[in-house]
Amino acid sequence: MLTLVTSVTIARRGLQLESMTLQDKAAHKLKHGCWPWLVRPCKKVSNSCLTYCPPGTRPGNVQVSISENIPVIDCHQLGTDKAQLIKQITEAAKEFGFFQLINHGVPDNLLHNVMNVGKEFFELPSEDKASFYSEDARQSCRLYTSIDYVREQVHYWRDTLRHPCHPLEEHIDFWPQKPASYREVFGSYSVEVRKLSLCLLDLICKLSQVQSTATNFYPPCPDPSLTLGLPKHSDVNLITLLLQEQVHGLQVLKDEQWLAVEPVPNAFVVNIGHMLQIMSNGKLSSADHRVVTNNKVSRTAVTSFKHPSSTCHIEPAKALVMDFNPLYQAFIYKDFVSTYITDTEERVSPLERYKFQT
Ligand SMILES: O=C(O)CCC(=O)C(=O)O
Ligand SMILES: [Fe+2]
């Protein structure tokens, strides 16, 4: 009953929000000190509810140079020169922790459909989205704003719909039924991305995994120099496959410099998570990245995360530590995830506490 009442309230407020122009929203911010969020209207106006990053952590000029060096790898070679492909992937994973894949075998029309359906979801009237809105991170299929709206000091410029997607039959019934093709399109997409990430992991190593998908929507922002879509972080998981539309926003930190990841049509942006850095004993890098906003158009990105299972025992792979010392202590994945959340909030590298002192 309580949930029902809350949903209705959010839907009503959301409806008002949808009729607001960007200027109206900016005026709301000036008057009340917080943004009228698309899916999570600010319930209480309070000074602790910061919607811009505090000075010192603001991105400032977000127009950084586009990296010509982040490798774009052609998977076409899988059938012809597998050894060369493995070499390119491991070199890119070591040097940048990021690369893009083309000719990866996921059909172009499916990539097109998943992006459109993902965007259409966010364009639905609020009453269709309200039942998915939740501030409880344990909720399986969940629509939310920023990262942890209730606990965080700063809200980021992002709305997300996230749900598990493997095994498909266990989860699909909890997914949105609007847009009408959501389940079919995201179902096919999840299966294809699973095949591709298993193939990638097979090229690098073999593991027991869990997969989830998140669609991020970054609304246009009146002043991108003041806020971020997502702050600097590295992904906790094994590997992430990201489909982005043709709008800049994702940036990677390389040698203390932010580099923009060029949106290559129908490419997957692949990045290495902390788990692969640890298991490869530092041979592969989990790069820091962030998302900046722009003041003209929204940006949508569909991310698929491969995780180890929560009880998985993780340590540097024996084969890789034979002739040198392991750099990281062993742990259980779910314990790392808890410390990752607190360390990332405190802006401390989550890897530090697991490093052996030298
Ligand atoms: O939305 C993006 O471009 C990146 C998202 C991301 O880095 C994440 O969800 O971990
Ligand atoms: Fe990320």
Short mmCIF file of C-alpha atoms and ligand atoms in Angstrom, two decimals:
data_model
loop_
_atom_site.label_atom_id
_atom_site.label_comp_id
_atom_site.label_asym_id
_atom_site.label_seq_id
_atom_site.Cartn_x
_atom_site.Cartn_y
_atom_site.Cartn_z
CA MET A 1 0.00 0.00 0.00
CA LEU A 2 2.76 2.39 0.95
CA THR A 3 4.54 1.66 -2.31
CA LEU A 4 1.38 2.39 -4.27
CA VAL A 5 0.92 5.79 -2.62
CA THR A 6 4.57 6.71 -3.20
CA SER A 7 4.36 5.69 -6.86
CA VAL A 8 1.28 7.80 -7.45
CA THR A 9 2.93 10.80 -5.82
CA ILE A 10 6.02 10.41 -7.95
CA ALA A 11 3.92 10.00 -11.08
CA ARG A 12 2.01 13.22 -10.39
CA ARG A 13 5.12 15.20 -9.65
CA GLY A 14 6.80 13.61 -12.65
CA LEU A 15 3.95 14.74 -14.90
CA GLN A 16 4.49 18.32 -13.86
CA LEU A 17 8.19 17.89 -14.45
CA GLU A 18 7.69 16.67 -17.97
CA SER A 19 5.90 19.83 -18.99
CA MET A 20 8.83 21.94 -17.73
CA THR A 21 11.32 23.38 -20.19
CA LEU A 22 15.02 23.30 -19.44
CA GLN A 23 14.75 26.98 -18.51
CA ASP A 24 11.88 26.21 -16.08
CA LYS A 25 14.06 23.53 -14.52
CA ALA A 26 16.98 25.93 -14.20
CA ALA A 27 14.62 28.46 -12.57
CA HIS A 28 13.49 25.73 -10.14
CA LYS A 29 17.14 25.09 -9.30
CA LEU A 30 17.77 28.77 -8.60
CA LYS A 31 14.69 29.05 -6.40
CA HIS A 32 14.89 25.78 -4.49
CA GLY A 33 18.59 24.93 -4.62
CA CYS A 34 18.07 21.56 -6.33
CA TRP A 35 17.13 20.25 -9.78
CA PRO A 36 13.64 18.90 -10.47
CA TRP A 37 14.88 15.46 -11.53
CA LEU A 38 13.24 13.63 -14.35
CA VAL A 39 12.47 10.47 -12.45
CA ARG A 40 13.21 11.48 -8.89
CA PRO A 41 11.80 14.84 -8.00
CA CYS A 42 13.59 16.40 -5.02
CA LYS A 43 11.25 15.67 -2.14
CA LYS A 44 12.82 18.00 0.37
CA VAL A 45 14.69 21.17 -0.31
CA SER A 46 17.72 21.19 1.90
CA ASN A 47 21.14 22.72 1.77
CA SER A 48 22.79 19.31 1.97
CA CYS A 49 21.11 18.38 -1.33
CA LEU A 50 23.88 19.51 -3.70
CA THR A 51 23.12 19.10 -7.38
CA TYR A 52 26.36 20.64 -8.61
CA CYS A 53 29.76 19.21 -7.71
CA PRO A 54 31.44 21.21 -4.95
CA PRO A 55 34.14 23.62 -6.18
CA GLY A 56 37.43 21.73 -6.57
CA THR A 57 35.71 18.63 -7.97
CA ARG A 58 33.95 20.33 -10.92
CA PRO A 59 35.08 19.29 -14.39
CA GLY A 60 35.48 22.89 -15.68
CA ASN A 61 36.19 22.73 -19.41
CA VAL A 62 34.74 19.41 -20.62
CA GLN A 63 35.96 19.83 -24.22
CA VAL A 64 39.02 17.57 -23.98
CA SER A 65 40.82 16.21 -27.07
CA ILE A 66 39.44 13.05 -28.65
CA SER A 67 41.82 10.18 -28.22
CA GLU A 68 43.19 8.85 -31.47
CA ASN A 69 45.06 6.23 -29.49
CA ILE A 70 42.28 4.28 -27.77
CA PRO A 71 42.45 1.22 -30.03
CA VAL A 72 39.59 0.29 -32.38
CA ILE A 73 39.93 -3.47 -32.88
CA ASP A 74 38.39 -5.30 -35.84
CA CYS A 75 37.00 -8.70 -34.71
CA HIS A 76 36.81 -9.81 -38.30
CA GLN A 77 40.20 -11.43 -37.67
CA LEU A 78 38.61 -13.93 -35.25
CA GLY A 79 38.05 -16.30 -38.18
CA THR A 80 41.42 -15.66 -39.82
CA ASP A 81 44.09 -14.56 -37.36
CA LYS A 82 42.97 -15.33 -33.81
CA ALA A 83 46.48 -15.01 -32.37
CA GLN A 84 46.78 -11.47 -33.76
CA LEU A 85 43.37 -10.55 -32.30
CA ILE A 86 44.37 -11.86 -28.84
CA LYS A 87 47.58 -9.84 -29.07
CA GLN A 88 45.69 -6.65 -29.95
CA ILE A 89 43.13 -7.15 -27.18
CA THR A 90 45.67 -7.89 -24.46
CA GLU A 91 47.89 -4.97 -25.54
CA ALA A 92 44.92 -2.57 -25.51
CA ALA A 93 43.72 -3.96 -22.18
CA LYS A 94 47.19 -3.48 -20.72
CA GLU A 95 47.92 -0.03 -22.14
CA PHE A 96 44.53 1.68 -21.77
CA GLY A 97 42.14 -0.71 -20.05
CA PHE A 98 39.76 0.52 -22.79
CA PHE A 99 39.23 -0.32 -26.46
CA GLN A 100 36.46 -0.37 -29.05
CA LEU A 101 35.32 -3.41 -31.04
CA ILE A 102 33.95 -3.33 -34.58
CA ASN A 103 32.65 -6.19 -36.73
CA HIS A 104 31.87 -7.96 -33.45
CA GLY A 105 29.00 -10.01 -34.86
CA VAL A 106 26.07 -8.36 -32.99
CA PRO A 107 23.66 -7.38 -35.82
CA ASP A 108 23.51 -3.64 -36.60
CA ASN A 109 19.69 -3.58 -36.53
CA LEU A 110 19.71 -5.01 -32.99
CA LEU A 111 22.16 -2.29 -31.86
CA HIS A 112 19.90 0.31 -33.46
CA ASN A 113 16.76 -1.12 -31.84
CA VAL A 114 18.24 -1.41 -28.35
CA MET A 115 19.36 2.22 -28.43
CA ASN A 116 15.94 3.41 -29.65
CA VAL A 117 13.95 1.33 -27.18
CA GLY A 118 16.26 2.43 -24.34
CA LYS A 119 15.64 6.07 -25.24
CA GLU A 120 11.90 5.51 -25.70
CA PHE A 121 11.67 4.14 -22.16
CA PHE A 122 12.89 7.45 -20.75
CA GLU A 123 10.45 9.35 -22.98
CA LEU A 124 7.43 7.45 -21.57
CA PRO A 125 4.97 9.39 -19.42
CA SER A 126 5.91 9.35 -15.75
CA GLU A 127 3.03 7.09 -14.73
CA ASP A 128 4.51 4.31 -16.90
CA LYS A 129 7.93 4.66 -15.26
CA ALA A 130 6.92 5.37 -11.66
CA SER A 131 6.41 1.75 -10.60
CA PHE A 132 10.06 0.99 -11.45
CA TYR A 133 11.42 3.91 -9.47
CA SER A 134 13.18 2.72 -6.32
CA GLU A 135 15.81 3.97 -3.92
CA ASP A 136 16.50 0.42 -2.73
CA ALA A 137 19.60 -0.89 -4.54
CA ARG A 138 18.47 -4.48 -3.81
CA GLN A 139 15.41 -4.10 -6.05
CA SER A 140 16.01 -6.22 -9.13
CA CYS A 141 14.55 -4.09 -11.95
CA ARG A 142 15.11 -0.54 -10.87
CA LEU A 143 14.84 3.01 -12.20
CA TYR A 144 16.85 5.55 -10.25
CA THR A 145 18.55 8.92 -10.40
CA SER A 146 22.28 9.62 -9.91
CA ILE A 147 24.10 6.88 -7.87
CA ASP A 148 22.67 6.69 -4.32
CA TYR A 149 20.19 9.55 -4.14
CA VAL A 150 19.37 9.15 -0.45
CA ARG A 151 22.88 8.83 0.97
CA GLU A 152 25.03 10.82 -1.43
CA GLN A 153 26.07 14.43 -0.83
CA VAL A 154 26.19 15.32 -4.54
CA HIS A 155 23.65 14.23 -7.16
CA TYR A 156 24.90 13.36 -10.64
CA TRP A 157 23.27 14.13 -13.96
CA ARG A 158 21.97 10.69 -14.81
CA ASP A 159 18.83 8.53 -14.72
CA THR A 160 19.29 4.74 -15.01
CA LEU A 161 17.14 1.69 -15.63
CA ARG A 162 19.05 -1.37 -14.42
CA HIS A 163 18.17 -5.05 -14.19
CA PRO A 164 19.84 -8.46 -14.27
CA CYS A 165 19.60 -10.20 -17.64
CA HIS A 166 21.07 -13.67 -17.21
CA PRO A 167 19.61 -16.30 -17.02
CA LEU A 168 17.04 -14.48 -19.15
CA GLU A 169 14.03 -16.60 -18.18
CA GLU A 170 14.56 -15.83 -14.47
CA HIS A 171 14.50 -12.07 -14.96
CA ILE A 172 12.62 -11.05 -18.10
CA ASP A 173 9.16 -11.09 -16.45
CA PHE A 174 10.25 -8.26 -14.15
CA TRP A 175 11.36 -5.98 -16.99
CA PRO A 176 9.27 -3.08 -18.36
CA GLN A 177 6.45 -3.96 -20.75
CA LYS A 178 6.54 -0.48 -22.24
CA PRO A 179 7.84 0.28 -24.84
CA ALA A 180 6.07 -2.81 -26.22
CA SER A 181 9.24 -4.27 -27.73
CA TYR A 182 11.41 -3.68 -24.62
CA ARG A 183 11.56 -7.31 -23.45
CA GLU A 184 12.12 -8.77 -26.89
CA VAL A 185 14.78 -6.26 -27.92
CA PHE A 186 16.68 -6.18 -24.61
CA GLY A 187 16.30 -9.99 -24.32
CA SER A 188 17.96 -10.57 -27.72
CA TYR A 189 20.55 -7.92 -26.98
CA SER A 190 21.48 -9.50 -23.62
CA VAL A 191 21.94 -12.90 -25.25
CA GLU A 192 24.16 -11.43 -27.99
CA VAL A 193 26.25 -9.37 -25.54
CA ARG A 194 26.69 -12.44 -23.36
CA LYS A 195 27.99 -14.41 -26.32
CA LEU A 196 30.38 -11.60 -27.22
CA SER A 197 31.68 -11.06 -23.70
CA LEU A 198 32.14 -14.81 -23.19
CA CYS A 199 34.11 -14.86 -26.42
CA LEU A 200 36.22 -11.93 -25.18
CA LEU A 201 36.77 -13.53 -21.80
CA ASP A 202 37.55 -16.81 -23.49
CA LEU A 203 40.27 -14.97 -25.36
CA ILE A 204 41.61 -13.58 -22.08
CA CYS A 205 40.58 -16.20 -19.46
CA LYS A 206 37.70 -18.43 -18.29
CA LEU A 207 35.45 -17.57 -15.31
CA SER A 208 32.05 -18.11 -13.69
CA GLN A 209 30.03 -14.96 -14.26
CA VAL A 210 26.90 -12.93 -13.66
CA GLN A 211 25.67 -10.32 -16.14
CA SER A 212 23.61 -7.14 -15.72
CA THR A 213 22.59 -4.36 -18.07
CA ALA A 214 22.01 -0.66 -17.29
CA THR A 215 20.64 2.03 -19.60
CA ASN A 216 21.96 5.47 -18.66
CA PHE A 217 20.14 8.62 -19.73
CA TYR A 218 21.96 11.94 -19.34
CA PRO A 219 19.55 14.87 -19.89
CA PRO A 220 20.92 18.08 -21.44
CA CYS A 221 22.47 20.21 -18.73
CA PRO A 222 22.39 24.04 -18.76
CA ASP A 223 26.01 24.28 -17.56
CA PRO A 224 28.17 21.15 -18.14
CA SER A 225 31.18 22.82 -16.53
CA LEU A 226 29.50 22.58 -13.12
CA THR A 227 28.43 18.96 -12.94
CA LEU A 228 29.11 15.40 -14.10
CA GLY A 229 26.95 12.60 -15.48
CA LEU A 230 29.12 10.18 -13.53
CA PRO A 231 32.17 11.04 -11.41
CA LYS A 232 35.64 9.52 -11.87
CA HIS A 233 35.55 5.77 -11.15
CA SER A 234 36.76 2.40 -12.38
CA ASP A 235 34.31 -0.44 -12.80
CA VAL A 236 34.36 -3.07 -10.06
CA ASN A 237 33.50 -6.01 -12.32
CA LEU A 238 35.46 -8.12 -14.82
CA ILE A 239 34.64 -6.41 -18.08
CA THR A 240 32.08 -3.86 -19.33
CA LEU A 241 30.63 -3.58 -22.85
CA LEU A 242 29.10 -0.18 -23.57
CA LEU A 243 26.94 0.86 -26.50
CA GLN A 244 26.81 4.64 -26.82
CA GLU A 245 24.87 6.85 -29.20
CA GLN A 246 26.67 9.37 -31.38
CA VAL A 247 27.04 11.91 -28.58
CA HIS A 248 30.28 12.64 -26.73
CA GLY A 249 30.31 12.24 -22.97
CA LEU A 250 32.52 9.33 -21.92
CA GLN A 251 36.09 10.29 -20.97
CA VAL A 252 39.03 8.12 -19.92
CA LEU A 253 41.92 9.16 -17.66
CA LYS A 254 45.29 8.37 -19.22
CA ASP A 255 48.55 9.75 -17.76
CA GLU A 256 46.55 12.27 -15.64
CA GLN A 257 44.78 13.63 -18.77
CA TRP A 258 41.09 13.22 -19.65
CA LEU A 259 40.54 11.81 -23.16
CA ALA A 260 37.15 11.76 -24.91
CA VAL A 261 36.11 8.34 -26.23
CA GLU A 262 34.96 8.95 -29.80
CA PRO A 263 31.50 7.52 -30.53
CA VAL A 264 32.24 5.06 -33.37
CA PRO A 265 28.95 3.96 -35.03
CA ASN A 266 27.84 0.48 -33.90
CA ALA A 267 31.04 -0.12 -31.92
CA PHE A 268 31.17 -1.49 -28.38
CA VAL A 269 33.38 0.39 -25.96
CA VAL A 270 35.04 -2.27 -23.81
CA ASN A 271 36.65 -1.54 -20.48
CA ILE A 272 38.50 -3.67 -17.98
CA GLY A 273 37.13 -3.79 -14.42
CA HIS A 274 39.04 -4.11 -11.15
CA MET A 275 38.57 -7.90 -11.07
CA LEU A 276 40.50 -8.43 -14.31
CA GLN A 277 43.23 -6.08 -13.12
CA ILE A 278 43.64 -8.16 -9.95
CA MET A 279 43.34 -11.55 -11.63
CA SER A 280 45.90 -10.55 -14.25
CA ASN A 281 48.13 -9.36 -11.38
CA GLY A 282 48.19 -5.87 -12.83
CA LYS A 283 48.94 -6.96 -16.40
CA LEU A 284 45.58 -5.48 -17.47
CA SER A 285 44.44 -2.04 -16.26
CA SER A 286 41.05 -0.92 -14.99
CA ALA A 287 41.10 2.70 -16.17
CA ASP A 288 39.40 5.59 -14.41
CA HIS A 289 36.63 7.16 -16.45
CA ARG A 290 33.81 9.68 -16.06
CA VAL A 291 30.82 11.02 -17.98
CA VAL A 292 30.40 14.71 -18.78
CA THR A 293 27.17 16.34 -19.95
CA ASN A 294 26.40 18.78 -22.74
CA ASN A 295 23.91 21.61 -23.00
CA LYS A 296 22.31 20.71 -26.34
CA VAL A 297 21.23 17.09 -26.48
CA SER A 298 20.65 14.17 -24.15
CA ARG A 299 22.93 11.12 -24.25
CA THR A 300 21.94 7.49 -23.81
CA ALA A 301 24.36 4.62 -23.20
CA VAL A 302 23.56 0.94 -22.62
CA THR A 303 26.14 -0.78 -20.41
CA SER A 304 26.48 -4.55 -19.90
CA PHE A 305 28.54 -5.62 -16.90
CA LYS A 306 30.15 -9.04 -16.45
CA HIS A 307 30.71 -9.86 -12.79
CA PRO A 308 32.15 -12.90 -11.05
CA SER A 309 29.49 -14.67 -8.97
CA SER A 310 29.18 -12.96 -5.54
CA THR A 311 30.85 -15.80 -3.60
CA CYS A 312 33.66 -16.20 -6.13
CA HIS A 313 37.14 -16.38 -4.61
CA ILE A 314 39.34 -13.88 -6.46
CA GLU A 315 43.11 -13.70 -6.50
CA PRO A 316 45.89 -13.08 -9.02
CA ALA A 317 45.90 -16.07 -11.36
CA LYS A 318 48.50 -18.65 -10.34
CA ALA A 319 49.78 -18.97 -13.90
CA LEU A 320 50.58 -15.28 -13.86
CA VAL A 321 52.28 -15.13 -10.47
CA MET A 322 54.60 -18.11 -10.88
CA ASP A 323 57.76 -16.14 -11.54
CA PHE A 324 56.86 -13.02 -9.60
CA ASN A 325 55.01 -12.06 -6.39
CA PRO A 326 51.24 -11.61 -6.33
CA LEU A 327 50.43 -7.91 -6.05
CA TYR A 328 47.00 -8.41 -4.47
CA GLN A 329 45.59 -10.42 -1.58
CA ALA A 330 42.83 -12.98 -2.15
CA PHE A 331 39.21 -12.05 -1.27
CA ILE A 332 35.57 -12.96 -1.88
CA TYR A 333 33.97 -10.83 -4.61
CA LYS A 334 31.02 -9.58 -2.51
CA ASP A 335 33.42 -8.33 0.21
CA PHE A 336 35.35 -6.35 -2.39
CA VAL A 337 32.09 -4.86 -3.69
CA SER A 338 31.26 -3.50 -0.19
CA THR A 339 34.65 -1.86 0.24
CA TYR A 340 34.54 -0.64 -3.40
CA ILE A 341 31.36 1.32 -2.69
CA THR A 342 32.70 3.05 0.42
CA ASP A 343 36.20 3.63 -1.03
CA THR A 344 34.79 5.12 -4.26
CA GLU A 345 32.56 7.46 -2.24
CA GLU A 346 35.59 8.56 -0.22
CA ARG A 347 37.59 8.96 -3.48
CA VAL A 348 40.16 6.36 -2.35
CA SER A 349 41.34 3.73 -4.86
CA PRO A 350 39.40 0.53 -4.02
CA LEU A 351 42.46 -1.54 -4.98
CA GLU A 352 44.73 -0.04 -2.31
CA ARG A 353 43.50 -2.07 0.67
CA TYR A 354 44.03 -5.33 -1.24
CA LYS A 355 47.59 -4.55 -2.32
CA PHE A 356 50.44 -6.39 -0.60
CA GLN A 357 52.80 -3.90 1.00
CA THR A 358 56.18 -3.95 -0.76
O1 LIG B 1 27.27 5.97 -19.49
C1 LIG B 1 28.46 5.87 -19.81
O2 LIG B 1 28.94 6.35 -20.84
C2 LIG B 1 29.44 5.17 -18.87
C3 LIG B 1 28.76 4.50 -17.71
C4 LIG B 1 29.75 3.93 -16.73
O3 LIG B 1 30.92 4.20 -16.73
C5 LIG B 1 29.24 3.01 -15.69
O4 LIG B 1 28.01 2.83 -15.58
O5 LIG B 1 30.08 2.43 -14.96
FE FE B 2 32.01 2.86 -15.50
#
